[in-house]
Every structure is written in C-alpha cells, then in structure tokens.
XYZ file of C-alpha atoms in Angstrom:
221
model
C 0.000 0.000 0.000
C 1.420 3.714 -0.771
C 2.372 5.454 1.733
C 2.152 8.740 -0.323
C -0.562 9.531 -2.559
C -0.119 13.138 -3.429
C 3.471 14.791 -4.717
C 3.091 18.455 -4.924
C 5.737 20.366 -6.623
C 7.591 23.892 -6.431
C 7.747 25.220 -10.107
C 10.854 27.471 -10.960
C 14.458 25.521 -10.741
C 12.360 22.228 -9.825
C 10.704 21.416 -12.897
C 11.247 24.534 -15.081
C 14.870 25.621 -15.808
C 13.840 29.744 -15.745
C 17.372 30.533 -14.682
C 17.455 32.800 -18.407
C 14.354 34.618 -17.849
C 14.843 35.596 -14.374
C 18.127 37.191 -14.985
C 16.887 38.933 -18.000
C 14.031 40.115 -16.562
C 16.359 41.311 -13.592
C 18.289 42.874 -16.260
C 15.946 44.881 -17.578
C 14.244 45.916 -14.901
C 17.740 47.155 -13.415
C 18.226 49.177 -16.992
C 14.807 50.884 -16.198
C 15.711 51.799 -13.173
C 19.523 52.910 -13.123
C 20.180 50.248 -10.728
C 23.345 47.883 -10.686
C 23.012 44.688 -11.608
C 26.353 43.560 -11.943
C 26.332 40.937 -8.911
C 27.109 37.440 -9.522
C 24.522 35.124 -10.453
C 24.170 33.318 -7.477
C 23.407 36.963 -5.839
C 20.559 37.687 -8.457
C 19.101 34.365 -8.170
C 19.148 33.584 -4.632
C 15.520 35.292 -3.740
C 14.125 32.370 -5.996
C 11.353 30.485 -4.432
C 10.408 33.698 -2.707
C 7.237 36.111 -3.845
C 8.780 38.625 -5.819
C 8.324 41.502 -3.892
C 10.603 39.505 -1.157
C 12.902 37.913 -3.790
C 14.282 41.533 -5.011
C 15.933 42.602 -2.313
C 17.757 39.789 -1.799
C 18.803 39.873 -5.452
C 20.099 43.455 -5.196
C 20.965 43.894 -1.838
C 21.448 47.617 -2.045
C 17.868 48.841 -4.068
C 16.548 51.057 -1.688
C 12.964 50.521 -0.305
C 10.874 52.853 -2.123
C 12.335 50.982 -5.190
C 11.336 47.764 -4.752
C 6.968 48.334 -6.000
C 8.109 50.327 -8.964
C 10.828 47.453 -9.858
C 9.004 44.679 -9.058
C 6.333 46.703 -11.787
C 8.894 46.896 -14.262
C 10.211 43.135 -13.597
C 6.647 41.985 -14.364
C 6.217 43.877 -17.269
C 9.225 42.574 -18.667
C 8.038 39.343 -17.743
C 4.620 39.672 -19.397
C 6.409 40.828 -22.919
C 9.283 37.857 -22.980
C 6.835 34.540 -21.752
C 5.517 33.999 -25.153
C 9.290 33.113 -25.502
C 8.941 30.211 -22.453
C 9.975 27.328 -24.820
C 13.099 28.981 -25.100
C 13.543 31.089 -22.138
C 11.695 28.432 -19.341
C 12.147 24.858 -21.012
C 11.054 21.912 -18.715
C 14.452 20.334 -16.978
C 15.151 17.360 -19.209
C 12.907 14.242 -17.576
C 10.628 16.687 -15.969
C 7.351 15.623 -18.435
C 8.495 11.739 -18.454
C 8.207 11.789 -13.948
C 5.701 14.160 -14.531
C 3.006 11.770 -16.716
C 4.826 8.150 -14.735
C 4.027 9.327 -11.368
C 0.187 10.495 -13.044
C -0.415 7.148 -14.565
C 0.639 5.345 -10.855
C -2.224 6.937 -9.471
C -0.240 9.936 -7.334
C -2.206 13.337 -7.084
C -0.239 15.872 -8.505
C -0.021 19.808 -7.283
C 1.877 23.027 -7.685
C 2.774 25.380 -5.237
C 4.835 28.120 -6.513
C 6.028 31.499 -5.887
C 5.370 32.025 -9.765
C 2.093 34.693 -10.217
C -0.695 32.826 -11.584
C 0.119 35.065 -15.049
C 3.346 33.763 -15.432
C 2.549 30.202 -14.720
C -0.411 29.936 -16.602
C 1.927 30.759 -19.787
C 4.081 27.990 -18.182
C 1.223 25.434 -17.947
C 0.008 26.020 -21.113
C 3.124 26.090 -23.601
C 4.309 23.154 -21.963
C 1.086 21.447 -22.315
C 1.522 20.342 -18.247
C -1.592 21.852 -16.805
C -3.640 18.553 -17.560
C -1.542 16.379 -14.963
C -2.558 18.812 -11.757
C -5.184 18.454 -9.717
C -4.551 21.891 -7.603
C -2.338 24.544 -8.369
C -1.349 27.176 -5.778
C 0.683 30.506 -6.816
C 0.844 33.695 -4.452
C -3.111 35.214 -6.148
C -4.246 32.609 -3.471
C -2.440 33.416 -0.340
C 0.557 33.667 1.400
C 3.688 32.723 -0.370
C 6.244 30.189 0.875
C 7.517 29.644 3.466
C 3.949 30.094 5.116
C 3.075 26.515 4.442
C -0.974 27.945 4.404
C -1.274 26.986 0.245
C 0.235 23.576 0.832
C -2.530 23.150 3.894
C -5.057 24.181 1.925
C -4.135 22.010 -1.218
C -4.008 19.178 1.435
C -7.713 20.117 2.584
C -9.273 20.352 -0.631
C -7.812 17.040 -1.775
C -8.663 15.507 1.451
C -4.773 14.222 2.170
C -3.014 14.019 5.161
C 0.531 15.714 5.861
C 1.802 12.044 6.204
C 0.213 11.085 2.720
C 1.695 14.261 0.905
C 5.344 15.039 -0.321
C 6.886 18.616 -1.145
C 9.892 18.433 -4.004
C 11.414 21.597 -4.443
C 14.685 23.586 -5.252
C 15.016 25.393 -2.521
C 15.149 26.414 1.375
C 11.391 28.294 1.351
C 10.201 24.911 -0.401
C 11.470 22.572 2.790
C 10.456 25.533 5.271
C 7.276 25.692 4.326
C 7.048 21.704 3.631
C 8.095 21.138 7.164
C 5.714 23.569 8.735
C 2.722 21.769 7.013
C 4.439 18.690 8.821
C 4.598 16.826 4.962
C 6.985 14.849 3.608
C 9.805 16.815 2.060
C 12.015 16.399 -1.143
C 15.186 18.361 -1.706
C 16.473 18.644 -5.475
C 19.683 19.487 -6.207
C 19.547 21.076 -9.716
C 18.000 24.272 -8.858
C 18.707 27.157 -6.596
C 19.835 26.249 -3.585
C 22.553 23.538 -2.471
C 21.907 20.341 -1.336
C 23.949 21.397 1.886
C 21.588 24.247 2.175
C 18.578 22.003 1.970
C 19.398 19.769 4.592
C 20.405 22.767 6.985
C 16.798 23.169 6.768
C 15.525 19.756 7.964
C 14.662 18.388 4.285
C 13.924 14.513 4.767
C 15.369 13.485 1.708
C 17.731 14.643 -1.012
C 18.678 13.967 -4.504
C 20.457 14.842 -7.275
C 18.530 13.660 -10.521
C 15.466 13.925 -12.367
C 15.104 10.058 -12.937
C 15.672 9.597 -9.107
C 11.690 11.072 -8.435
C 10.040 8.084 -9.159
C 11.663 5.515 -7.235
C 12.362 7.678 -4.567
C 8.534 8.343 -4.218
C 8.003 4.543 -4.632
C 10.326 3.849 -2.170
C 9.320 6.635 0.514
C-alpha cells in the first residue's frame, strides 16, 4: 500500500529551468531603473522560491525601499512581454514531463505550489502542455507565499490528504520551510537554486540529485 498519494511540486528551478528569464528580466528591470546589476549570479538568483516583492531585495541587496513596487512593476512587465518566448527562455528540466506523466499514470495526485504569479505560470502550464496532470495549483493570487506553508494546507484540505500522505519536491530552502511547517513529507532537489547542503540545513527529509531519481524515490518513501 502507498504510503504517499499526493506529490506536490515547487515550479521554478524544480521542474522549469527559468534561470534565463529571471536574470533577463532582472536585467531589464535594473536598466529601467539605473540600478546595478552587476552581482554574480548566485546573488541575483538567490531570492528564488520567494514572492517577488521579497525575492528583489535579496537579489540586489542595495535597491533602496521605495524601489522595490516600482521594480518589481517593471520586472513583471518585462516578464509579461518575454513569456511567449517560455519554450526557449523556461524549457522543462530534461525528464521533468516523463516523472511528470509516470508518477500520473501510478495513481499519485499531482499539485503546484509556486512562488510564480498565476500570469506567469499559466503561460508555463500552457506552452508546456503540463496543466492537464494537476489536480490543484497554488501561486501567491491565493495566499501567502512560501515559506507560510498555508497553500500547501489548503491544497491538502481540498484534496482531502493528510501531511503524512503528501510530499513537497522543491529547489530550494522556502520549499522545505514551508514543507516542514505543514508537517509533509519533504524532497530536496539538487539542480535548482539552492545547495543540497543548504537544503538539509533546513531539515529536508530526503535529497537527490537527478530527475530520474523522483520516481523511485517516491516509490520507495
């Protein structure tokens, strides 16, 4: 008998290699503005996995306050005018649709919960032709981003799973926070934002380092 039945995933640097279209978007949004963005990548991508309006600052340390709304504006903007490029700018991680549809057709629920804007993942969904294996999807329109584990809760409630039934995968530290504090099952993947040091710092339960490691790992659990 499974012990899980329902694998919900983080989106951006977990499924979706958007590494290029965050930094450009950054980019621009920086040449709007007359702000530096000459920080390493690391710097400009380590608010990932965070709303926006939390992940700038991170990303460029030194915006001042009253910057952030009109840059997170301009960042969306951006945004809105390059994601008919998301085949080339966001492609799925190699694997990603194969664990994706394998894990569907074993009879596993499948969610999102992202920090992506229901705008930007809908464009996401849609190009990728993905939307059709979820049966909730969760983005910051809906409530409080990650870590507050209150989307993951709710996804939980409306699909009538237990914490012990339900596993988080995701990229990053917000995606084990907030896993943990919903007392799920958590999944640390290595190929996205954060390091898999960083991820267990944070308590994640299990960690790996390949695509084609989801299944069996899930199987396995």
């Amino acid at each position: 008998m499974q012990k899980l039945k329902f694998i919900t995933f983080d989106v951006d640097g977990t499924i979706l290699d958007s590494q290029n279209m965050i930094i450009k978007c950054l980019q621009m949004a920086c040449g709007d503005m007359g702000i530096d963005c000459s920080a390493p990548r690391h710097q400009l991508l380590s608010g990932v996995g965070l709303p926006l309006i939390q992940a700038v600052p991170k990303a460029l340390p030194h915006i001042k306050q009253e910057q952030i709304g009109p840059f997170v504006e301009r960042f969306r903007a951006h945004y809105e005018v390059l994601k008919e490029q998301v085949l080339e700018l966001q492609p799925l991680f190699p694997g990603a649709l194969e664990m994706l549809e394998t894990l569907k057709v074993k009879g596993y629920a499948l969610g999102i919960f992202t920090s992506k804007m229901k705008a930007g993942l809908d464009s996401v969904l849609d190009s990728h032709n993905i939307r059709r294996l979820f049966s909730t999807i969760k983005t910051p329109d809906n409530g409080p981003g990650k870590p507050d584990p209150f989307l993951l809760n709710q996804s939980m409630a409306e699909l009538n799973f237990t914490p012990a039934q339900t596993l988080f995968v995701g990229d990053s530290t917000y995606d084990i926070l907030a896993g943990r504090a919903a007392n799920a099952n958590t999944l640390g993947v290595s190929w996205g934002y954060h390091t898999a040091a960083q991820l267990q710092e944070v308590g994640a339960h299990k960690i790996i380092d390949r695509m084609q490691d989801i299944v069996p790992t899930v199987e396995n659990w």
